[in-house]
């Protein structure tokens, strides 16, 4: 589709102000990229760029066309990708990053089911509670709790209403009792997560329309791995403040018990993060839809 390529060259050049950079990115010669812009201007009957030996900037007509053109081209590119998906099976290598507990105990079986549906898909999975830099690391997609502060990233919601949950094993509750208010946590052993040197020992709760309550707990055991915190909780070593997805199966089967009824813990929405919308390939979109559906099913018993 030469017309679509011409429009893509126009958009890239308008964003970079550099025709040579656009040509290199698309593996074209500068002459071919320049010819595409001239062809587009002739078809529109309007000059889109003011050219000089050192600069390339949009004309007012070019700025107006860019505003209307960009979303239209994105829609056309997505439509072409979706048609391609209809004609051939999903395939390719997907480099994915996820938190340790979510990845090991929840995501792994989901990825196995996804690959059974799409056997030509290969997975490269990185599990770490350290936030991966998807600009510099070999990662296509990252699953993250909490919306990323970098507004340049594209964050697709997977579980927008997800929260943390206060929980402990039946053995711990039988021996030490169950706190009924956040303030009562002062009398209990608590299991905390650590990122770098930062120990997450301040836990937040809400009740109805009352102001939030923030409690600093006594961290008896601390780990820089969310899975280790969950395992300590299962062993009865103390109370954990965990992402609900990480412990949903444990809660459903009685291995852990939710504490402080009537109180809600802090929101922890789950997102799928990609560097830009160009990375929203049919494979990534299919995985996003698959994980979002499985997430909703897992959290359904705990919905208010």
Short mmCIF file of C-alpha atoms in Angstrom, two decimals:
data_model
loop_
_atom_site.label_atom_id
_atom_site.label_comp_id
_atom_site.label_asym_id
_atom_site.label_seq_id
_atom_site.Cartn_x
_atom_site.Cartn_y
_atom_site.Cartn_z
CA UNK A 1 0.00 0.00 0.00
CA UNK A 2 2.14 2.84 -1.32
CA UNK A 3 -0.31 5.53 -0.21
CA UNK A 4 -0.14 4.29 3.39
CA UNK A 5 3.66 4.21 3.24
CA UNK A 6 3.71 7.79 1.94
CA UNK A 7 1.55 8.87 4.86
CA UNK A 8 3.82 7.02 7.30
CA UNK A 9 6.85 8.80 5.86
CA UNK A 10 5.05 12.13 6.26
CA UNK A 11 4.17 11.47 9.91
CA UNK A 12 7.65 10.24 10.83
CA UNK A 13 9.31 13.19 9.13
CA UNK A 14 6.95 15.67 10.79
CA UNK A 15 7.80 14.18 14.20
CA UNK A 16 11.56 13.95 13.72
CA UNK A 17 12.09 17.02 11.48
CA UNK A 18 14.68 14.87 9.74
CA UNK A 19 14.03 13.21 6.39
CA UNK A 20 17.27 11.21 6.49
CA UNK A 21 16.37 9.71 9.87
CA UNK A 22 12.97 8.71 8.49
CA UNK A 23 14.59 7.07 5.49
CA UNK A 24 17.01 5.09 7.70
CA UNK A 25 14.18 3.94 10.00
CA UNK A 26 12.20 2.62 7.02
CA UNK A 27 15.23 1.25 5.15
CA UNK A 28 14.71 3.67 2.26
CA UNK A 29 17.05 5.97 0.41
CA UNK A 30 16.66 9.69 1.20
CA UNK A 31 15.70 10.21 -2.44
CA UNK A 32 12.86 7.68 -2.17
CA UNK A 33 11.59 9.28 1.04
CA UNK A 34 11.74 12.74 -0.53
CA UNK A 35 9.88 11.50 -3.59
CA UNK A 36 7.14 10.11 -1.34
CA UNK A 37 6.65 13.50 0.31
CA UNK A 38 6.53 15.27 -3.05
CA UNK A 39 4.04 12.70 -4.35
CA UNK A 40 1.82 13.27 -1.32
CA UNK A 41 1.96 17.05 -1.75
CA UNK A 42 1.02 16.73 -5.41
CA UNK A 43 -1.95 14.49 -4.56
CA UNK A 44 -3.15 16.93 -1.89
CA UNK A 45 -2.41 20.01 -3.96
CA UNK A 46 -0.80 21.65 -0.94
CA UNK A 47 2.71 22.23 0.39
CA UNK A 48 3.24 20.30 3.64
CA UNK A 49 6.84 21.28 4.49
CA UNK A 50 9.01 24.36 4.30
CA UNK A 51 12.42 23.09 3.20
CA UNK A 52 15.85 24.64 3.58
CA UNK A 53 19.36 23.24 3.50
CA UNK A 54 19.38 22.73 7.28
CA UNK A 55 15.80 22.43 8.42
CA UNK A 56 12.47 20.90 7.57
CA UNK A 57 9.33 22.21 9.23
CA UNK A 58 5.61 21.89 8.68
CA UNK A 59 3.57 24.55 6.96
CA UNK A 60 0.26 25.53 8.61
CA UNK A 61 -1.45 23.24 6.10
CA UNK A 62 0.97 20.47 7.04
CA UNK A 63 0.23 20.89 10.75
CA UNK A 64 -3.50 20.69 10.08
CA UNK A 65 -3.08 17.61 7.90
CA UNK A 66 -0.84 15.91 10.49
CA UNK A 67 -3.49 16.32 13.20
CA UNK A 68 -6.09 14.56 11.05
CA UNK A 69 -3.73 12.11 9.40
CA UNK A 70 -2.04 10.50 12.43
CA UNK A 71 -5.11 8.75 13.95
CA UNK A 72 -6.34 7.71 10.50
CA UNK A 73 -3.02 6.03 9.65
CA UNK A 74 -2.92 4.27 13.02
CA UNK A 75 -6.41 2.90 12.39
CA UNK A 76 -5.43 1.71 8.89
CA UNK A 77 -2.28 0.02 10.19
CA UNK A 78 -4.22 -1.76 12.91
CA UNK A 79 -6.87 -2.87 10.43
CA UNK A 80 -4.18 -4.31 8.15
CA UNK A 81 -2.62 -6.17 11.10
CA UNK A 82 -5.99 -7.59 12.09
CA UNK A 83 -6.58 -8.81 8.54
CA UNK A 84 -3.18 -10.48 8.61
CA UNK A 85 -4.12 -12.23 11.86
CA UNK A 86 -7.26 -13.56 10.20
CA UNK A 87 -5.19 -15.05 7.39
CA UNK A 88 -2.41 -16.63 9.44
CA UNK A 89 -1.86 -17.96 12.95
CA UNK A 90 -0.28 -15.77 15.59
CA UNK A 91 3.44 -16.35 15.68
CA UNK A 92 6.66 -14.79 16.85
CA UNK A 93 8.77 -14.29 19.95
CA UNK A 94 7.22 -12.35 22.82
CA UNK A 95 9.60 -10.92 25.44
CA UNK A 96 7.64 -10.42 28.63
CA UNK A 97 8.48 -9.06 32.08
CA UNK A 98 6.34 -9.67 35.18
CA UNK A 99 6.55 -9.47 39.00
CA UNK A 100 7.93 -12.62 40.61
CA UNK A 101 4.88 -13.87 42.53
CA UNK A 102 2.37 -13.03 39.80
CA UNK A 103 4.66 -14.57 37.19
CA UNK A 104 5.46 -17.84 38.95
CA UNK A 105 2.11 -18.68 40.48
CA UNK A 106 -0.46 -17.05 38.19
CA UNK A 107 0.99 -16.06 34.84
CA UNK A 108 2.94 -19.24 34.00
CA UNK A 109 -0.14 -21.49 33.62
CA UNK A 110 -1.90 -18.74 31.68
CA UNK A 111 1.02 -18.47 29.26
CA UNK A 112 0.98 -22.24 28.85
CA UNK A 113 -2.72 -22.11 27.92
CA UNK A 114 -2.06 -19.20 25.53
CA UNK A 115 0.67 -21.15 23.77
CA UNK A 116 -1.58 -24.18 23.44
CA UNK A 117 -3.98 -21.93 21.52
CA UNK A 118 -1.12 -20.40 19.51
CA UNK A 119 1.66 -23.01 19.27
CA UNK A 120 3.80 -20.85 16.98
CA UNK A 121 4.30 -18.24 19.71
CA UNK A 122 7.55 -18.34 21.70
CA UNK A 123 7.86 -16.77 25.16
CA UNK A 124 10.91 -15.11 26.72
CA UNK A 125 9.86 -14.44 30.33
CA UNK A 126 11.72 -12.29 32.86
CA UNK A 127 10.51 -12.52 36.46
CA UNK A 128 11.63 -9.81 38.86
CA UNK A 129 10.07 -7.41 41.32
CA UNK A 130 12.47 -4.78 40.05
CA UNK A 131 10.72 -2.58 37.48
CA UNK A 132 12.14 -3.43 34.06
CA UNK A 133 13.21 -0.56 31.82
CA UNK A 134 11.45 -1.51 28.61
CA UNK A 135 13.35 1.18 26.70
CA UNK A 136 16.81 -0.29 27.34
CA UNK A 137 16.15 -3.94 28.27
CA UNK A 138 15.14 -6.72 25.84
CA UNK A 139 11.46 -6.57 26.83
CA UNK A 140 8.47 -6.07 24.51
CA UNK A 141 5.77 -6.06 27.18
CA UNK A 142 5.76 -5.62 30.95
CA UNK A 143 3.04 -6.47 33.46
CA UNK A 144 3.10 -3.95 36.29
CA UNK A 145 1.11 -3.19 39.39
CA UNK A 146 0.25 0.51 39.47
CA UNK A 147 0.10 2.90 36.55
CA UNK A 148 3.64 3.79 35.40
CA UNK A 149 4.69 7.38 36.13
CA UNK A 150 6.24 7.71 32.66
CA UNK A 151 3.43 9.22 30.58
CA UNK A 152 5.23 8.26 27.36
CA UNK A 153 4.54 4.58 28.01
CA UNK A 154 1.30 2.98 26.82
CA UNK A 155 -0.44 1.31 29.78
CA UNK A 156 -3.31 -1.06 28.96
CA UNK A 157 -5.52 -1.88 31.97
CA UNK A 158 -5.80 -5.57 32.85
CA UNK A 159 -7.36 -5.27 36.31
CA UNK A 160 -8.19 -1.58 36.92
CA UNK A 161 -10.04 -2.16 40.22
CA UNK A 162 -7.49 -4.54 41.71
CA UNK A 163 -6.40 -4.01 45.34
CA UNK A 164 -4.10 -5.44 47.95
CA UNK A 165 -5.46 -7.73 50.65
CA UNK A 166 -4.42 -8.30 54.26
CA UNK A 167 -4.07 -12.02 54.88
CA UNK A 168 -2.59 -14.77 57.03
CA UNK A 169 -2.70 -18.55 57.26
CA UNK A 170 -5.32 -20.36 59.40
CA UNK A 171 -2.46 -21.65 61.58
CA UNK A 172 -1.26 -18.12 62.32
CA UNK A 173 -4.79 -16.93 63.14
CA UNK A 174 -5.39 -19.94 65.39
CA UNK A 175 -2.22 -19.19 67.36
CA UNK A 176 -2.19 -15.38 67.41
CA UNK A 177 -5.74 -14.31 66.64
CA UNK A 178 -6.97 -12.11 63.80
CA UNK A 179 -6.72 -8.30 63.86
CA UNK A 180 -10.05 -6.60 63.22
CA UNK A 181 -8.66 -3.08 62.69
CA UNK A 182 -5.46 -1.79 61.06
CA UNK A 183 -4.31 -0.39 64.41
CA UNK A 184 -4.34 -3.90 65.88
CA UNK A 185 -1.50 -4.87 63.52
CA UNK A 186 0.89 -3.37 66.08
CA UNK A 187 0.47 -6.59 68.10
CA UNK A 188 1.26 -8.91 65.17
CA UNK A 189 4.23 -10.18 63.20
CA UNK A 190 4.12 -8.74 59.69
CA UNK A 191 5.79 -9.91 56.49
CA UNK A 192 7.09 -7.09 54.33
CA UNK A 193 8.36 -6.61 50.81
CA UNK A 194 11.56 -4.67 50.15
CA UNK A 195 12.57 -2.96 46.90
CA UNK A 196 16.20 -1.88 47.01
CA UNK A 197 16.67 -0.47 50.51
CA UNK A 198 13.03 0.61 50.79
CA UNK A 199 11.00 -1.64 53.11
CA UNK A 200 7.26 -1.41 52.39
CA UNK A 201 6.20 -1.40 56.03
CA UNK A 202 3.57 1.34 55.82
CA UNK A 203 0.22 -0.17 54.89
CA UNK A 204 -2.85 1.85 53.88
CA UNK A 205 -6.50 1.06 54.60
CA UNK A 206 -9.88 2.68 54.01
CA UNK A 207 -13.35 2.20 55.44
CA UNK A 208 -16.35 3.71 53.68
CA UNK A 209 -16.00 7.46 53.17
CA UNK A 210 -13.71 7.95 56.16
CA UNK A 211 -10.16 9.24 55.61
CA UNK A 212 -7.53 6.64 54.80
CA UNK A 213 -5.56 5.10 57.64
CA UNK A 214 -1.84 4.50 57.19
CA UNK A 215 -0.21 2.11 59.66
CA UNK A 216 3.49 1.39 60.06
CA UNK A 217 3.79 -2.30 60.87
CA UNK A 218 6.45 -4.31 62.68
CA UNK A 219 8.38 -6.11 59.94
CA UNK A 220 9.55 -9.39 61.44
CA UNK A 221 10.46 -10.91 58.06
CA UNK A 222 11.47 -8.88 54.98
CA UNK A 223 12.20 -10.12 51.44
CA UNK A 224 12.93 -8.47 48.10
CA UNK A 225 10.83 -11.16 46.38
CA UNK A 226 7.04 -11.11 46.53
CA UNK A 227 6.85 -14.88 46.22
CA UNK A 228 8.96 -15.29 49.36
CA UNK A 229 6.56 -13.05 51.31
CA UNK A 230 3.62 -15.18 50.16
CA UNK A 231 5.40 -18.42 51.13
CA UNK A 232 6.13 -17.06 54.60
CA UNK A 233 2.45 -16.25 54.98
CA UNK A 234 1.49 -19.80 53.95
CA UNK A 235 3.94 -21.16 56.54
CA UNK A 236 2.21 -19.13 59.27
CA UNK A 237 5.11 -16.79 59.91
CA UNK A 238 2.97 -13.66 60.00
CA UNK A 239 0.52 -11.34 58.25
CA UNK A 240 1.08 -10.25 54.64
CA UNK A 241 -0.19 -7.27 52.65
CA UNK A 242 -0.34 -8.82 49.21
CA UNK A 243 -1.68 -8.09 45.76
CA UNK A 244 -5.02 -9.89 45.62
CA UNK A 245 -4.12 -11.61 42.35
CA UNK A 246 -1.05 -13.16 43.96
CA UNK A 247 -3.09 -14.84 46.69
CA UNK A 248 -6.52 -15.24 45.06
CA UNK A 249 -6.14 -19.00 44.70
CA UNK A 250 -4.85 -19.32 48.29
CA UNK A 251 -7.86 -17.36 49.57
CA UNK A 252 -10.28 -19.40 47.47
CA UNK A 253 -8.92 -22.70 48.85
CA UNK A 254 -8.56 -21.57 52.45
CA UNK A 255 -4.77 -21.63 52.57
CA UNK A 256 -4.92 -17.96 53.52
CA UNK A 257 -7.63 -15.93 55.27
CA UNK A 258 -8.53 -12.31 54.51
CA UNK A 259 -8.29 -10.14 57.64
CA UNK A 260 -9.86 -6.89 58.88
CA UNK A 261 -13.33 -7.35 57.35
CA UNK A 262 -14.98 -4.06 56.50
CA UNK A 263 -11.66 -2.44 55.59
CA UNK A 264 -10.22 -2.18 52.08
CA UNK A 265 -6.54 -2.03 51.21
CA UNK A 266 -4.84 0.30 48.77
CA UNK A 267 -5.66 0.13 45.04
CA UNK A 268 -3.08 -1.72 42.95
CA UNK A 269 -4.34 -1.76 39.35
CA UNK A 270 -2.58 -4.15 36.99
CA UNK A 271 -1.43 -2.87 33.61
CA UNK A 272 0.23 -4.25 30.52
CA UNK A 273 2.86 -1.70 29.51
CA UNK A 274 4.50 -1.21 26.10
CA UNK A 275 6.93 1.52 24.97
CA UNK A 276 4.61 2.90 22.26
CA UNK A 277 1.50 2.06 20.28
CA UNK A 278 3.69 0.73 17.50
CA UNK A 279 4.38 -2.24 19.81
CA UNK A 280 0.66 -3.09 19.99
CA UNK A 281 0.99 -5.91 17.48
CA UNK A 282 -1.79 -8.46 16.98
CA UNK A 283 0.21 -10.86 19.19
CA UNK A 284 0.45 -8.33 22.03
CA UNK A 285 -3.23 -7.41 21.72
CA UNK A 286 -4.26 -11.07 21.78
CA UNK A 287 -2.18 -11.72 24.88
CA UNK A 288 -3.64 -8.63 26.54
CA UNK A 289 -7.20 -9.81 25.89
CA UNK A 290 -6.36 -13.32 27.09
CA UNK A 291 -4.74 -12.16 30.34
CA UNK A 292 -7.51 -9.62 31.02
CA UNK A 293 -10.14 -12.35 30.69
CA UNK A 294 -8.24 -14.74 32.98
CA UNK A 295 -7.70 -11.93 35.49
CA UNK A 296 -11.39 -11.10 35.60
CA UNK A 297 -12.26 -14.77 36.12
CA UNK A 298 -9.76 -15.15 38.98
CA UNK A 299 -10.95 -12.01 40.75
CA UNK A 300 -14.68 -12.58 40.17
CA UNK A 301 -15.32 -14.31 43.56
CA UNK A 302 -13.85 -11.31 45.37
CA UNK A 303 -15.76 -8.59 43.51
CA UNK A 304 -17.99 -6.46 45.76
#
